[in-house]
CSV table of C-alpha atoms in Angstrom, one decimal:
chain,number,residue,atom,x,y,z
A,1,UNK,CA,54.4,-25.4,-37.0
A,2,UNK,CA,55.2,-22.8,-34.4
A,3,UNK,CA,57.0,-20.7,-37.1
A,4,UNK,CA,53.9,-21.0,-39.4
A,5,UNK,CA,51.6,-19.8,-36.6
A,6,UNK,CA,53.8,-16.9,-35.8
A,7,UNK,CA,54.1,-15.9,-39.5
A,8,UNK,CA,50.3,-16.1,-39.9
A,9,UNK,CA,49.8,-14.0,-36.7
A,10,UNK,CA,52.3,-11.4,-38.0
A,11,UNK,CA,50.5,-11.1,-41.4
A,12,UNK,CA,47.1,-10.7,-39.7
A,13,UNK,CA,48.5,-8.1,-37.3
A,14,UNK,CA,50.0,-6.1,-40.2
A,15,UNK,CA,46.8,-6.3,-42.1
A,16,UNK,CA,44.8,-5.1,-39.1
A,17,UNK,CA,47.2,-2.1,-38.7
A,18,UNK,CA,46.8,-1.0,-42.3
A,19,UNK,CA,45.8,2.6,-42.7
A,20,UNK,CA,42.4,2.8,-44.3
A,21,UNK,CA,41.2,6.0,-45.9
A,22,UNK,CA,39.2,8.0,-43.4
A,23,UNK,CA,35.7,9.1,-44.5
A,24,UNK,CA,33.5,11.6,-42.7
A,25,UNK,CA,30.2,10.0,-42.1
A,26,UNK,CA,28.3,12.7,-40.2
A,27,UNK,CA,28.8,15.6,-37.9
A,28,UNK,CA,26.9,15.9,-34.7
A,29,UNK,CA,26.5,19.1,-32.6
A,30,UNK,CA,25.0,19.8,-29.3
A,31,UNK,CA,23.4,23.1,-28.2
A,32,UNK,CA,24.8,24.3,-24.9
A,33,UNK,CA,22.6,27.2,-23.7
A,34,UNK,CA,24.3,29.9,-21.6
A,35,UNK,CA,22.1,30.3,-18.5
A,36,UNK,CA,22.6,31.5,-14.9
A,37,UNK,CA,23.1,27.9,-13.9
A,38,UNK,CA,26.5,27.9,-15.6
A,39,UNK,CA,29.0,29.1,-13.0
A,40,UNK,CA,32.0,31.1,-14.0
A,41,UNK,CA,35.5,30.1,-12.9
A,42,UNK,CA,37.0,32.4,-10.4
A,43,UNK,CA,40.5,32.2,-11.8
A,44,UNK,CA,39.2,33.2,-15.3
A,45,UNK,CA,37.1,36.1,-13.8
A,46,UNK,CA,40.1,37.3,-11.9
A,47,UNK,CA,42.2,37.3,-15.0
A,48,UNK,CA,39.5,39.2,-17.1
A,49,UNK,CA,38.5,41.7,-14.5
A,50,UNK,CA,41.3,44.3,-15.0
A,51,UNK,CA,40.6,44.3,-18.7
A,52,UNK,CA,36.9,44.6,-18.2
A,53,UNK,CA,37.4,47.6,-15.8
A,54,UNK,CA,39.7,49.3,-18.3
A,55,UNK,CA,37.2,48.9,-21.2
A,56,UNK,CA,34.3,50.1,-19.0
A,57,UNK,CA,36.3,53.2,-18.0
A,58,UNK,CA,37.1,54.0,-21.6
A,59,UNK,CA,33.5,53.4,-22.7
A,60,UNK,CA,32.2,55.7,-20.0
A,61,UNK,CA,34.6,58.6,-20.8
A,62,UNK,CA,32.6,61.8,-21.5
A,63,UNK,CA,33.6,63.3,-24.9
A,64,UNK,CA,31.0,66.0,-25.4
A,65,UNK,CA,27.4,67.1,-24.6
A,66,UNK,CA,24.2,67.5,-26.5
A,67,UNK,CA,21.3,69.7,-25.4
A,68,UNK,CA,18.7,67.5,-27.3
A,69,UNK,CA,18.2,64.0,-28.5
A,70,UNK,CA,20.0,63.3,-31.8
A,71,UNK,CA,18.1,60.8,-34.0
A,72,UNK,CA,17.8,59.8,-37.6
A,73,UNK,CA,14.0,60.1,-37.7
A,74,UNK,CA,13.3,63.7,-37.0
A,75,UNK,CA,13.0,64.8,-40.6
A,76,UNK,CA,11.8,63.5,-43.9
A,77,UNK,CA,14.8,63.7,-46.2
A,78,UNK,CA,17.4,64.8,-43.6
A,79,UNK,CA,17.9,64.2,-39.9
A,80,UNK,CA,19.7,65.8,-37.1
A,81,UNK,CA,21.9,62.8,-36.5
A,82,UNK,CA,22.5,62.2,-40.3
A,83,UNK,CA,23.5,65.8,-40.8
A,84,UNK,CA,25.8,65.6,-37.9
A,85,UNK,CA,27.5,62.4,-39.0
A,86,UNK,CA,28.0,63.6,-42.6
A,87,UNK,CA,29.3,67.0,-41.5
A,88,UNK,CA,31.7,65.8,-38.8
A,89,UNK,CA,33.2,63.1,-41.1
A,90,UNK,CA,33.8,65.8,-43.7
A,91,UNK,CA,35.4,68.1,-41.1
A,92,UNK,CA,37.7,65.4,-39.8
A,93,UNK,CA,38.5,63.9,-43.2
A,94,UNK,CA,39.1,66.9,-45.4
A,95,UNK,CA,42.4,68.1,-43.8
A,96,UNK,CA,43.7,64.5,-44.2
A,97,UNK,CA,42.7,64.3,-47.9
A,98,UNK,CA,44.0,67.8,-48.7
A,99,UNK,CA,47.4,67.1,-47.1
A,100,UNK,CA,47.8,64.1,-49.4
A,101,UNK,CA,46.3,65.4,-52.6
A,102,UNK,CA,46.1,69.2,-52.3
A,103,UNK,CA,42.4,68.8,-53.2
A,104,UNK,CA,39.3,69.5,-51.1
A,105,UNK,CA,36.4,67.1,-50.7
A,106,UNK,CA,33.3,68.4,-52.3
A,107,UNK,CA,30.7,66.7,-50.1
A,108,UNK,CA,30.0,63.6,-48.0
A,109,UNK,CA,27.4,60.9,-48.3
A,110,UNK,CA,26.7,57.9,-46.1
A,111,UNK,CA,23.7,55.6,-45.7
A,112,UNK,CA,20.7,55.7,-43.5
A,113,UNK,CA,21.1,52.1,-42.4
A,114,UNK,CA,24.7,52.8,-41.2
A,115,UNK,CA,23.4,54.8,-38.3
A,116,UNK,CA,22.8,52.1,-35.7
A,117,UNK,CA,21.8,54.2,-32.6
A,118,UNK,CA,20.7,57.6,-31.5
A,119,UNK,CA,22.3,59.8,-28.9
A,120,UNK,CA,20.1,60.9,-26.0
A,121,UNK,CA,20.2,64.4,-24.5
A,122,UNK,CA,23.1,64.8,-22.0
A,123,UNK,CA,26.7,63.6,-21.9
A,124,UNK,CA,28.1,62.0,-25.1
A,125,UNK,CA,30.4,59.1,-24.2
A,126,UNK,CA,32.8,56.9,-26.1
A,127,UNK,CA,30.1,54.2,-25.8
A,128,UNK,CA,27.8,56.3,-27.9
A,129,UNK,CA,30.3,56.4,-30.7
A,130,UNK,CA,30.6,52.6,-30.7
A,131,UNK,CA,26.8,52.3,-30.7
A,132,UNK,CA,26.4,54.8,-33.5
A,133,UNK,CA,29.0,53.1,-35.6
A,134,UNK,CA,29.8,49.5,-34.5
A,135,UNK,CA,31.4,48.6,-37.8
A,136,UNK,CA,35.1,48.8,-38.8
A,137,UNK,CA,34.4,50.9,-41.9
A,138,UNK,CA,37.1,53.3,-43.2
A,139,UNK,CA,36.6,56.7,-44.8
A,140,UNK,CA,37.4,56.8,-48.5
A,141,UNK,CA,37.2,59.6,-51.1
A,142,UNK,CA,36.1,58.7,-54.6
A,143,UNK,CA,36.4,61.0,-57.6
A,144,UNK,CA,33.2,60.9,-59.6
A,145,UNK,CA,32.2,62.3,-63.0
A,146,UNK,CA,29.1,64.5,-63.3
A,147,UNK,CA,27.2,61.5,-64.8
A,148,UNK,CA,28.0,59.5,-61.6
A,149,UNK,CA,26.8,62.5,-59.5
A,150,UNK,CA,23.5,62.4,-61.5
A,151,UNK,CA,23.2,58.7,-60.6
A,152,UNK,CA,23.8,59.5,-57.0
A,153,UNK,CA,21.1,62.2,-57.0
A,154,UNK,CA,18.6,59.9,-58.7
A,155,UNK,CA,19.4,57.2,-56.1
A,156,UNK,CA,18.6,59.7,-53.3
A,157,UNK,CA,15.4,60.7,-54.8
A,158,UNK,CA,14.2,57.2,-55.6
A,159,UNK,CA,15.3,55.9,-52.2
A,160,UNK,CA,13.4,58.7,-50.4
A,161,UNK,CA,15.3,58.4,-47.1
A,162,UNK,CA,17.3,60.7,-44.8
A,163,UNK,CA,20.7,59.4,-45.8
A,164,UNK,CA,23.5,61.4,-44.1
A,165,UNK,CA,24.4,64.1,-46.6
A,166,UNK,CA,26.8,66.9,-45.7
A,167,UNK,CA,25.9,70.6,-45.8
A,168,UNK,CA,27.9,71.2,-49.0
A,169,UNK,CA,24.9,69.8,-51.0
A,170,UNK,CA,21.7,71.6,-51.6
A,171,UNK,CA,19.2,69.3,-53.3
A,172,UNK,CA,15.5,70.1,-53.9
A,173,UNK,CA,13.1,67.7,-55.5
A,174,UNK,CA,10.7,69.6,-57.8
A,175,UNK,CA,7.7,68.7,-59.8
A,176,UNK,CA,9.8,68.8,-63.0
A,177,UNK,CA,12.8,67.0,-61.6
A,178,UNK,CA,15.3,68.5,-59.1
A,179,UNK,CA,17.5,71.5,-58.4
A,180,UNK,CA,21.1,70.7,-57.3
A,181,UNK,CA,23.9,72.8,-56.1
A,182,UNK,CA,27.3,71.6,-54.8
A,183,UNK,CA,29.1,74.2,-52.7
A,184,UNK,CA,26.6,76.8,-54.0
A,185,UNK,CA,27.3,76.0,-57.7
A,186,UNK,CA,25.3,74.1,-60.3
A,187,UNK,CA,26.6,70.8,-61.4
A,188,UNK,CA,29.4,71.2,-63.9
A,189,UNK,CA,29.3,68.5,-66.6
A,190,UNK,CA,33.0,69.0,-67.4
A,191,UNK,CA,34.1,68.7,-63.7
A,192,UNK,CA,34.8,65.7,-61.5
A,193,UNK,CA,33.8,65.7,-57.8
A,194,UNK,CA,35.5,64.3,-54.7
A,195,UNK,CA,32.9,62.6,-52.5
A,196,UNK,CA,33.6,61.2,-49.0
A,197,UNK,CA,32.0,57.9,-48.0
A,198,UNK,CA,32.8,54.6,-46.4
A,199,UNK,CA,34.7,51.7,-48.0
A,200,UNK,CA,31.5,49.6,-47.5
A,201,UNK,CA,29.4,51.9,-49.6
A,202,UNK,CA,32.2,52.4,-52.1
A,203,UNK,CA,32.0,48.6,-52.8
A,204,UNK,CA,28.3,48.9,-53.6
A,205,UNK,CA,26.9,48.5,-50.1
A,206,UNK,CA,23.2,49.5,-49.8
A,207,UNK,CA,23.1,49.3,-53.6
A,208,UNK,CA,25.1,52.6,-54.0
A,209,UNK,CA,26.6,51.3,-57.2
A,210,UNK,CA,27.4,54.8,-58.4
A,211,UNK,CA,30.5,54.7,-56.1
A,212,UNK,CA,31.9,51.7,-58.0
A,213,UNK,CA,34.7,52.3,-60.6
A,214,UNK,CA,35.4,55.9,-59.8
A,215,UNK,CA,37.9,58.1,-61.6
A,216,UNK,CA,40.2,57.7,-58.6
A,217,UNK,CA,39.9,56.5,-55.0
A,218,UNK,CA,41.8,57.5,-51.8
A,219,UNK,CA,41.5,55.3,-48.7
A,220,UNK,CA,42.2,57.6,-45.8
A,221,UNK,CA,42.8,54.7,-43.5
A,222,UNK,CA,40.7,56.5,-41.0
A,223,UNK,CA,37.8,54.7,-39.4
A,224,UNK,CA,34.4,56.4,-39.4
A,225,UNK,CA,34.1,55.6,-35.7
A,226,UNK,CA,37.5,57.2,-34.9
A,227,UNK,CA,36.4,60.3,-36.8
A,228,UNK,CA,33.3,60.5,-34.7
A,229,UNK,CA,35.3,60.1,-31.5
A,230,UNK,CA,37.9,62.7,-32.5
A,231,UNK,CA,35.2,65.2,-33.4
A,232,UNK,CA,33.3,64.8,-30.2
A,233,UNK,CA,36.5,65.2,-28.2
A,234,UNK,CA,37.1,68.5,-29.9
A,235,UNK,CA,33.6,69.9,-29.2
A,236,UNK,CA,32.3,70.9,-25.8
A,237,UNK,CA,28.7,71.0,-27.0
A,238,UNK,CA,27.1,69.5,-30.1
A,239,UNK,CA,24.8,71.8,-32.0
A,240,UNK,CA,23.0,70.5,-35.0
A,241,UNK,CA,19.8,71.3,-36.8
A,242,UNK,CA,17.7,70.5,-39.9
A,243,UNK,CA,18.7,73.1,-42.5
A,244,UNK,CA,16.9,71.9,-45.7
A,245,UNK,CA,19.9,70.6,-47.5
A,246,UNK,CA,17.7,67.8,-49.0
A,247,UNK,CA,14.1,68.6,-49.3
A,248,UNK,CA,11.0,68.3,-51.5
A,249,UNK,CA,9.3,71.3,-53.1
A,250,UNK,CA,6.2,72.3,-51.2
C-alpha cells in the first residue's frame, strides 16, 4: 500500500511540474512622473558630473559671432538663416565632393522645416549648431537630369516657402512661369546637375520626391551639423543677407 501511495504521489508531482505553454494575458504599465520629489542618488550624480561638465564646456565653446539675429522668417522666399545654411554646406561639402569625383556641386537645397532654431545676435556657440540641426543627417550629392531640376523648381514655387537654397541659383517667379539660372547659365536640357542636400530629403523627406532615383548619388559621410560647426570655426564673424536668389516678380 505504501508503494502504491508513493507511486501515486510521484505521478501527481510529475503532472504538477509539467511545463504548460505560457500565454501573455495582459500587459500593465504604471506612469511614474518625474518631479522634484524624486531625489537623485549622490553616487550616480558624482559619476555623471565630470561628463556633464565636459559636455557643458563643449556646448558653450564660442565658434563665431553674428552682428544680427539670424532667422528663417525675415524674407518671403528666402531667409538670412536659410541662405547661410545652404551656402555654408556648399562651401564645406564641395571640396570633399570634388576630391572624390573631380566634379563641382552645382547648388544646394535643404528644407525650411529642417531649420529648428534661430541664432541670436552675439557669440555663436557649439550649442547653437546643435539647436539649429539636432538631427544626424548626412550630406549627399545627387546627380539630377534637367527634368528633375524642373520638378525641383515647380516644387519650390508650389511650396512657396523660404527653403534654404544656395547662391548658385537665381530663380524668379513670373506671371508667365519662371526664369531660372544655375551658376549664371540657363537650364541646359542635355546636362545633368549635381545637387547637395541631406540623406533625409534624398529619401523623399518633406515630399521632395525629385531627389529619389537620381542618375548617381554620393554620400559624403559628413553630417550637416558638423559642416555647420566647421564653417563657424573658420569664420570670425558671420555676414549674411537677403540677395534675391529666389523671388517673385513685382
